[in-house]
Coordinates of C-alpha atoms in Angstrom, one line a residue:
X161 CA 17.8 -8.9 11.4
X162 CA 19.1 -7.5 8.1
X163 CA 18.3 -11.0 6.4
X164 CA 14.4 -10.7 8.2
X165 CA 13.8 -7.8 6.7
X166 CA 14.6 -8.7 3.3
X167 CA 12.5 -11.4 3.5
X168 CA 9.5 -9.7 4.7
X169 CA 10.1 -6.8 2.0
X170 CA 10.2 -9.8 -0.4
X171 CA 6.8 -10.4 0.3
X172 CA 5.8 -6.7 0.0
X173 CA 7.7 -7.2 -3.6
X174 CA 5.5 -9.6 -4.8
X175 CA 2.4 -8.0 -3.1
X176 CA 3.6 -5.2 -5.1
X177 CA 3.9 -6.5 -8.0
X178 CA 0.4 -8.2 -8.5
X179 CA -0.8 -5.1 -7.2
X180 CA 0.4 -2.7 -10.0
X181 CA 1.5 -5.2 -13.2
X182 CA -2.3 -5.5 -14.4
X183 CA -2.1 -1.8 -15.1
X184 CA 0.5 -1.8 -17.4
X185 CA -1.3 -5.3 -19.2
X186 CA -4.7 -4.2 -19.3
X187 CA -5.0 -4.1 -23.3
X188 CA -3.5 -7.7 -23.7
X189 CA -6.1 -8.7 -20.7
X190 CA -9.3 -7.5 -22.3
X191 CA -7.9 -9.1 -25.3
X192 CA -7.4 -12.3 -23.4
X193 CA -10.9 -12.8 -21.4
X194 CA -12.5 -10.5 -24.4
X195 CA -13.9 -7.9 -22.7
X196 CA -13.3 -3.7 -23.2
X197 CA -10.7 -2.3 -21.7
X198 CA -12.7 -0.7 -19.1
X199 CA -14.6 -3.6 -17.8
X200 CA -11.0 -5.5 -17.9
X201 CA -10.0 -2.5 -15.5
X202 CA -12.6 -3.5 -13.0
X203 CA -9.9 -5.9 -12.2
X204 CA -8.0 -3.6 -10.7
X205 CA -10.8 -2.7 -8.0
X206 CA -11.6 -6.0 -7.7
X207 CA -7.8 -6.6 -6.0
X208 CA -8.8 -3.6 -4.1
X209 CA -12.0 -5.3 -3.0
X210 CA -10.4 -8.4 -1.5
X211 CA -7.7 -5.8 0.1
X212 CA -10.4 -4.0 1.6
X213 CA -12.3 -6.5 3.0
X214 CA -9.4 -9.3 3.6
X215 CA -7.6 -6.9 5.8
X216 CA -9.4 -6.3 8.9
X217 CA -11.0 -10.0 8.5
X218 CA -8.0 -12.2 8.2
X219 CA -6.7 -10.1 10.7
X220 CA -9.3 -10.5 13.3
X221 CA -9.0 -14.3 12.6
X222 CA -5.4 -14.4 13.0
X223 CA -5.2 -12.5 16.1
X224 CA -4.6 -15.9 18.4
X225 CA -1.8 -17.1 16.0
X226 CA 2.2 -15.4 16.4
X227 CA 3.1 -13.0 13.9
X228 CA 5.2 -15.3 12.3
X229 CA 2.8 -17.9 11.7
X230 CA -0.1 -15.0 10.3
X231 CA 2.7 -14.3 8.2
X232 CA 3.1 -17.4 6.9
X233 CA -0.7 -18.3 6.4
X234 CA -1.4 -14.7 4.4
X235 CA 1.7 -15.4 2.0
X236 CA 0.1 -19.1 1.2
X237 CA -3.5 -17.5 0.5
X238 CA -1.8 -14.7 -1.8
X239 CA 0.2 -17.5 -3.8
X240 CA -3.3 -19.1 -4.2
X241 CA -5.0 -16.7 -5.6
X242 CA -2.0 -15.9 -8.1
X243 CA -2.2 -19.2 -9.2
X244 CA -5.5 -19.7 -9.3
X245 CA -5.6 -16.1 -12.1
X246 CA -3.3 -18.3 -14.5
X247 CA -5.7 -21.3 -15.0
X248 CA -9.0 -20.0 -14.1
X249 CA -11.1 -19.4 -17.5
X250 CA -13.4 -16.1 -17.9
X251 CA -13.7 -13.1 -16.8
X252 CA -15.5 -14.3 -14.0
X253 CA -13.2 -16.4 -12.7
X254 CA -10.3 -14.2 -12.9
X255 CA -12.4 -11.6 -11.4
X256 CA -12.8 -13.8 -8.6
X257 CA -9.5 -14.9 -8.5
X258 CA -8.1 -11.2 -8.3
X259 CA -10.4 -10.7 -5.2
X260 CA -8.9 -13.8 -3.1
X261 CA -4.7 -12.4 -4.1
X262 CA -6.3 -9.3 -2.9
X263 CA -7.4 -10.6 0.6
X264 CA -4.1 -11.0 2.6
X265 CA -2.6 -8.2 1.3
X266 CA -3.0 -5.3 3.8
X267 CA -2.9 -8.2 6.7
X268 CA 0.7 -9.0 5.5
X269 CA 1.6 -5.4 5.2
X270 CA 0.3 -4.9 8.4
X271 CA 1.9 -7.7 10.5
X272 CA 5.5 -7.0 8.4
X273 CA 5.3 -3.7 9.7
X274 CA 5.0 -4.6 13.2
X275 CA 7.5 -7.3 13.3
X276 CA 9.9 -5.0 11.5
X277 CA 9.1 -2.5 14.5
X278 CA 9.6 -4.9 16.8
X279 CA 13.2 -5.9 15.3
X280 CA 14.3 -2.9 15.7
X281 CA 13.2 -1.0 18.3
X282 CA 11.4 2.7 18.8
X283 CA 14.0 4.3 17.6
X284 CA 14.1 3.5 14.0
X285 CA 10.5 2.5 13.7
X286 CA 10.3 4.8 10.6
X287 CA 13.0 3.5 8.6
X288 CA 12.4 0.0 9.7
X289 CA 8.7 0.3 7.7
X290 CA 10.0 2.1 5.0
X291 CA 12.9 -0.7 4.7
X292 CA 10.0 -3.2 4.3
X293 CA 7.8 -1.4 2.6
X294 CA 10.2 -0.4 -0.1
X295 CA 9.7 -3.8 -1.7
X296 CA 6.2 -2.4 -2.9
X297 CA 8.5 0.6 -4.4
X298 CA 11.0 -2.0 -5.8
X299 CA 8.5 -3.9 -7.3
X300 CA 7.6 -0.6 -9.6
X301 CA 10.9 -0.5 -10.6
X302 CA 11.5 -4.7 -11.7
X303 CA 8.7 -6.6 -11.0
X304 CA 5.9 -4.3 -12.6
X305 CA 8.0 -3.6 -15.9
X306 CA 9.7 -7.4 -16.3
X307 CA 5.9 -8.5 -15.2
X308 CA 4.3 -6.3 -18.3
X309 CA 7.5 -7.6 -20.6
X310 CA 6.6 -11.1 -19.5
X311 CA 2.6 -10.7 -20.3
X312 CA 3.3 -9.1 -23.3
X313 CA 5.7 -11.8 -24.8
X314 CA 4.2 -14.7 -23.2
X315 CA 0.7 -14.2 -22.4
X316 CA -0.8 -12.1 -19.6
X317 CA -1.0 -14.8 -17.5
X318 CA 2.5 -15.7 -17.2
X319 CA 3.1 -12.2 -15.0
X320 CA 0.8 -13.9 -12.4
X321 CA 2.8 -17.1 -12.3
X322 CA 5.8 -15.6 -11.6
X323 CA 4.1 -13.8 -9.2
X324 CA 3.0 -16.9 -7.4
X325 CA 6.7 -18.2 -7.6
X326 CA 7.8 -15.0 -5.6
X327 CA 5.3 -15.7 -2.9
X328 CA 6.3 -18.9 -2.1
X329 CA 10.0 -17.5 -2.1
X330 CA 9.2 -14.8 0.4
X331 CA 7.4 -17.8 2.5
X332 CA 10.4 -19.7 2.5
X333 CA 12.5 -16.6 3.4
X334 CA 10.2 -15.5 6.4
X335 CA 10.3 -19.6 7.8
X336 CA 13.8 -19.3 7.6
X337 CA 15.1 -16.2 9.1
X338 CA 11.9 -14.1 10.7
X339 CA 12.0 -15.5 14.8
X340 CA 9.0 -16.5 16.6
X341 CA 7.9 -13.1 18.0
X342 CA 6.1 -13.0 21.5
X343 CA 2.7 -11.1 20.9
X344 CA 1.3 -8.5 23.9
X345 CA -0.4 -10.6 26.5
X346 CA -3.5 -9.5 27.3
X347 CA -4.7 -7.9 23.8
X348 CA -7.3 -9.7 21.8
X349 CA -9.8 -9.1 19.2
X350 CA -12.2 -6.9 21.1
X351 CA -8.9 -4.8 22.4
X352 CA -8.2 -4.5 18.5
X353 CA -11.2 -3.6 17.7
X354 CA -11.7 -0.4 20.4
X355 CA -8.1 0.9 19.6
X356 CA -9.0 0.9 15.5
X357 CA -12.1 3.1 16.8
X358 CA -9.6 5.8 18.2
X359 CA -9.8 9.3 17.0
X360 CA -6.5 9.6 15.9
X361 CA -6.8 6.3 14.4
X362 CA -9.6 7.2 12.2
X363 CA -8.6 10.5 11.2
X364 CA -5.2 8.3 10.0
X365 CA -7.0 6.2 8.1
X366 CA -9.2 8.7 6.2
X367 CA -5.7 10.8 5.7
X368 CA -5.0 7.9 3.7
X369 CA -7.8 7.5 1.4
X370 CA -7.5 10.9 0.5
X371 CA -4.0 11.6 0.2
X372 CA -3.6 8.5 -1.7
X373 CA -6.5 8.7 -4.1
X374 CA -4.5 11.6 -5.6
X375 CA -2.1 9.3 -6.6
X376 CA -4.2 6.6 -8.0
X377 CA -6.7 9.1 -9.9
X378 CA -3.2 9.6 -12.2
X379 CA -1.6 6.2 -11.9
X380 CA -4.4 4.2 -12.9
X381 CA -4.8 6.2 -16.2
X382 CA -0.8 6.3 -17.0
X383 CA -0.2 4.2 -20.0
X384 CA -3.3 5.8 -21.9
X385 CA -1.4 9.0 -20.8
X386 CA 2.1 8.5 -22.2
X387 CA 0.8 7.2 -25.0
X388 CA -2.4 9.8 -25.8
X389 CA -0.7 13.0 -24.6
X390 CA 2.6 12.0 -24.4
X391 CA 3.2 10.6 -27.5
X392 CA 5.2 7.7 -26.2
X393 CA 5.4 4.7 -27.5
X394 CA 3.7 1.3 -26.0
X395 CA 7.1 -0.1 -26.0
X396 CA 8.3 3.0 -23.8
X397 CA 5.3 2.6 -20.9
X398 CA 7.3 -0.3 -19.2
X399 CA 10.7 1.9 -19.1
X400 CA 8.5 4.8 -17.5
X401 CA 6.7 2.4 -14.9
X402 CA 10.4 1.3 -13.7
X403 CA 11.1 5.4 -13.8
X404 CA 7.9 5.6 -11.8
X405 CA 9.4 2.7 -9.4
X406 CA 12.6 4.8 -9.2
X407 CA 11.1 7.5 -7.6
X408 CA 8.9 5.6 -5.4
X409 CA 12.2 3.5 -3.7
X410 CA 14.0 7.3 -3.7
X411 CA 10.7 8.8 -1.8
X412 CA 11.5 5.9 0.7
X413 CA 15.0 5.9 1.3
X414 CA 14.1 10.0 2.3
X415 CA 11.4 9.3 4.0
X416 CA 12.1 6.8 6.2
X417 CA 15.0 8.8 8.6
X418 CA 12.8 12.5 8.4
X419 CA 9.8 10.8 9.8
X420 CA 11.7 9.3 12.5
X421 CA 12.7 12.4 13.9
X422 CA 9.4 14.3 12.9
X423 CA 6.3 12.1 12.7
X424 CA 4.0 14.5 11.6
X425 CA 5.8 17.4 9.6
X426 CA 7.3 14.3 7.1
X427 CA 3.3 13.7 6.9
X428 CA 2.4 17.3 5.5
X429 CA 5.2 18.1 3.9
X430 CA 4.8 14.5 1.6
X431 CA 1.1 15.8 1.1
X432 CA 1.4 18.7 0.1
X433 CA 4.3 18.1 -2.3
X434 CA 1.8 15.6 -4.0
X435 CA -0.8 18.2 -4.3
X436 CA 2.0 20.3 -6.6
X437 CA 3.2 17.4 -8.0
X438 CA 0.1 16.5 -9.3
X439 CA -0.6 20.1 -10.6
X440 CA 2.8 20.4 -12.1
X441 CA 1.5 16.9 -13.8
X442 CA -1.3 18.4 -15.5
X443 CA 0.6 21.2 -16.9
X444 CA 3.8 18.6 -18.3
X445 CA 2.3 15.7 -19.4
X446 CA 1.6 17.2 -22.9
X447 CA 5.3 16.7 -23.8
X448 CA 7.2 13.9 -23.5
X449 CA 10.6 14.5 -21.4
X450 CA 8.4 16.6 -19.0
X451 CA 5.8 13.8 -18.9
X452 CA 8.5 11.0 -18.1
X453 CA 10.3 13.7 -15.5
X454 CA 7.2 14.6 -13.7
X455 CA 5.9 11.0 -13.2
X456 CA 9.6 10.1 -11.6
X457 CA 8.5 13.3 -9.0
X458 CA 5.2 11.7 -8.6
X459 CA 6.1 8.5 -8.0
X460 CA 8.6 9.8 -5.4
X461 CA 6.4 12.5 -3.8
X462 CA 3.1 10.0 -3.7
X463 CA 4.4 7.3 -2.0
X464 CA 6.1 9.1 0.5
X465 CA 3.6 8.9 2.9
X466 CA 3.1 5.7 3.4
X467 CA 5.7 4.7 6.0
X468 CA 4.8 7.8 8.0
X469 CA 1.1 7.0 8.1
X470 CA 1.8 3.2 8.9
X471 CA 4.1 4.1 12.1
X472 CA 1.5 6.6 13.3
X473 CA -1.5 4.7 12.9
X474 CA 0.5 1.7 15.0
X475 CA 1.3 4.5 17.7
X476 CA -1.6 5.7 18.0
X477 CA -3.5 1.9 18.3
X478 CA -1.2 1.7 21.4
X479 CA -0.6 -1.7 22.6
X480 CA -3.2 -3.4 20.1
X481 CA -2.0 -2.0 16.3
X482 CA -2.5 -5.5 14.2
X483 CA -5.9 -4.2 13.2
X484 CA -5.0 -0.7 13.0
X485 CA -2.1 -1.8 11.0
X486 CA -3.5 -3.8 8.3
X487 CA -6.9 -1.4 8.2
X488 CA -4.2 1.4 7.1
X489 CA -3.8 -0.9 3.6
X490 CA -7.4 -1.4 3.6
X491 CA -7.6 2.6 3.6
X492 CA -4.9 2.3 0.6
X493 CA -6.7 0.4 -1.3
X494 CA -10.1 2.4 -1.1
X495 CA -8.2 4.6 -2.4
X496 CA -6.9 2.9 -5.0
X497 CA -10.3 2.2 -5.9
X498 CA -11.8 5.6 -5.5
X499 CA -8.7 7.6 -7.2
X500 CA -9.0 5.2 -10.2
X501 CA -12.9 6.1 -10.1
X502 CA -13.1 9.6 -10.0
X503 CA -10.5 9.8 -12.3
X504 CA -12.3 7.8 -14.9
X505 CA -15.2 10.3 -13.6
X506 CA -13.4 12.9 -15.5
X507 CA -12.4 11.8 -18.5
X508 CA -15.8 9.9 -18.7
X509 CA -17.1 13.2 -18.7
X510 CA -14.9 14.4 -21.3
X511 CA -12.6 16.8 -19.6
X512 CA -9.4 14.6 -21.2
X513 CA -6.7 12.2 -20.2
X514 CA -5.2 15.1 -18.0
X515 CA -7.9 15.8 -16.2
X516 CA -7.2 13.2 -13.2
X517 CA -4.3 15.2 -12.7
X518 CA -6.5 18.3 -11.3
X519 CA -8.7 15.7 -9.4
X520 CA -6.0 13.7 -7.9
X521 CA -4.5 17.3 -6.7
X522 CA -7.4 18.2 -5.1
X523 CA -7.7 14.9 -3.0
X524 CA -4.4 15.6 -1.9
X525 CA -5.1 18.8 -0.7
X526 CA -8.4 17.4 1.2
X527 CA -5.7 14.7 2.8
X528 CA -3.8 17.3 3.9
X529 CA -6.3 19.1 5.3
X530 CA -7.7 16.1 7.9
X531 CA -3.7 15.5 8.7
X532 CA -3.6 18.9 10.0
X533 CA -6.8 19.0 11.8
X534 CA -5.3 15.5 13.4
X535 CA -2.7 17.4 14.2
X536 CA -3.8 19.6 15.9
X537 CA -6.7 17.4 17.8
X538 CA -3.3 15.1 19.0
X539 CA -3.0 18.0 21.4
X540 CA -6.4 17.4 23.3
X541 CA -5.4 15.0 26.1
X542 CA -9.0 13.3 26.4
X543 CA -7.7 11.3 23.3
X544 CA -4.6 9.2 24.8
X545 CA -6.7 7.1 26.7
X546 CA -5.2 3.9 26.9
X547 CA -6.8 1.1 25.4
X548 CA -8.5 -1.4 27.8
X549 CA -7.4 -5.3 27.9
X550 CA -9.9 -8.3 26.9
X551 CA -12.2 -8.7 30.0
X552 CA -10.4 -11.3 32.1
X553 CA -6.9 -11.1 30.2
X554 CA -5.8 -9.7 33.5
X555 CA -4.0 -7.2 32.1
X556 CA -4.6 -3.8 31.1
X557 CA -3.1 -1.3 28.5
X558 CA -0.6 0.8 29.7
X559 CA 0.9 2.3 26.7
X560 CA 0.3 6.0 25.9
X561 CA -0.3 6.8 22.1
X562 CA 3.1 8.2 21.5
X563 CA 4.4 4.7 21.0
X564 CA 3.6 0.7 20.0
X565 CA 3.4 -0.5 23.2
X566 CA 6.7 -2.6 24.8
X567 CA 5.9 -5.8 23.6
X568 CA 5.6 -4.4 20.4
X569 CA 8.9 -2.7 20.3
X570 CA 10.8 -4.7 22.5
X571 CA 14.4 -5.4 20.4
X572 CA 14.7 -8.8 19.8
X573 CA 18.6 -10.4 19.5

């Protein structure tokens, strides 16, 4: 079980690090495919594009394969697209090519976290997540800095051929040693589709745009941070990403055991300690130890709730939470995109390289606000409706919202 999960979280290593290494190579890209930096940083949404978009719809076309075999097929499209960014000419292409790594991204995440539930049972749903999820955090910590290292000694595109190598790693390591899990008989597309439209569901998902905009309004804009305010040198921004990465994989590791035995306080609590985190940022980035400090905090407070938002979006799909799963890293990923956008809104308008900071504060604030209200609409019984089986499947949803339904927890070995 051990060896599963490190195989899956292998794959959310080098999701990861595709995901986050263009950030710290963006002068050395616009260099490459010259273009400004700013248009090279439309890159960065076009990942988010394919993330948005390939989630729900590889998804929906993988629901009549196992979870094994989705796995599988999402890992082979991501090492295409990697590939294809080292030979592709232009801006175009590359463009392109970011937008097709992008697509199986939150459909991996998604199915990873359900088979990692389903390893190990209701009990340490939480930590199980985390556990996977963590290789997104690791990847801050050795994959995004050795990643910026690599493109800055050997050409930007060698990043994204390592990249590719670690896909087809993680492929082997989820053939070998992830088992053939049954999927819930009776759930189908259209049984998907209705539990992705629950309230609690939706007011998840837009918790997550929110709340994690905040993050991305700062991250997005960090090297030109460390280096402008800071006064840090470019040599320095790869040690402060693996800082950054630091704190992400300590956010985990806390994370993961206080949501399992609170769901929902873990959830607020991780909000609003982003919403001072980020504040605090604004105030400390002006000097460098304070600078390098507070992005360690961020990095651990931001990330925090992802594992918590991921096991209660699947609980609250019931017994149909592939969508609902991957659609969570869809929501991610918007706000990726709309954090890195509104932050560029403000120093764009000329309010300064801090200024994200303030924005990404207040997103978190507005994140925290909808988890409460969620909160405290999870009390209204009308909304633990059971989800209703395919027409003709025979069998209907019994599962309540307070857990992934038995076939989706159901400990395996």
């Amino acid at each position: 079980m051990a060896v599963a999960l490190c195989a899956l979280a292998l794959g959310a290593f080098a999701i990861g690090t595709t995901e986050f290494v263009i950030m710290g190579l963006l002068p050395q890209v616009a260099g490459g495919l010259d273009v400004s930096v700013a248009t090279a940083g439309n890159l960065i949404s076009a990942y988010a594009l394919g993330v948005v978009v390939g989630a729900p719809l590889l998804t929906a076309v993988a629901t009549r394969l196992g979870r094994k075999q989705a796995l599988l097929a999402f890992l082979a499209l991501f090492v295409l697209g990697n590939v294809a960014t080292v030979f592709v000419p232009g801006y175009g292409g590359v463009f392109a090519s970011r937008v097709i790594a992008g697509l199986p991204h939150g459909a991996y995440l998604g199915a990873a976290s359900l088979v990692a539930a389903q390893l190990v049972g209701p009990a340490r749903q939480a930590t199980a997540v985390a556990r996977v999820l963590m290789g997104l955090t690791v990847a801050n910590i050795v994959g995004v800095p050795a990643g910026t290292f690599l493109g800055q000694v050997f050409g930007w595109r060698a990043a994204f051929l390592v990249v590719g190598v670690l896909g087809l790693l993680a492929a082997a390591g989820v053939a070998a040693f992830v088992p053939a899990l049954p999927k819930p008989e009776g759930v189908g597309l259209r049984t998907e589709v209705v539990a992705l439209g629950r309230k609690q569901v939706v007011l998840g998902l837009t918790t997550a745009v929110f709340g994690f905009a905040g993050v991305f309004a700062v991250y997005s804009y960090i090297s030109p941070m460390l280096t402008e305010l800071a006064g840090l040198s470019d040599g320095a921004v790869p040690v402060v990403l693996a800082l950054f990465g630091a704190g992400m994989t300590a956010g985990s590791l806390i994370v993961g055991p206080l949501a399992d035995r609170a769901l929902r306080p873990t959830i607020y609590g991780s909000l609003m300690a982003l919403a001072v985190a980020l504040l605090v940022f604004w105030f400390a980035i002006d000097a460098p130890w304070s600078a390098v400090v507070m992005t360690v905090v961020l990095g651990a407070v931001g990330f925090g709730v992802t594992a918590p938002l991921q096991v209660l979006i699947m609980q609250k799909a019931g017994r149909a939470p592939t969508l609902a799963a991957a659609s969570n890293h869809s929501a991610f990923n918007l706000a990726n995109a709309g954090g890195a956008w509104l932050g560029g809104v403000g120093i764009s308008a000329g309010l300064g390289y801090a200024s994200p900071a303030i924005i990404g504060a207040v997103l978190a604030v507005v994140g925290l606000g909808i988890a409460v209200v969620a909160g405290m609409l999870d009390r209204d019984p009308s909304d633990s409706r059971p989800v209703a089986a395919d027409p003709g499947s025979g069998d209907a949803d019994s599962a309540g919202q307070e857990g992934i339904g038995a076939a989706a927890v159901e400990r395996v070995g």
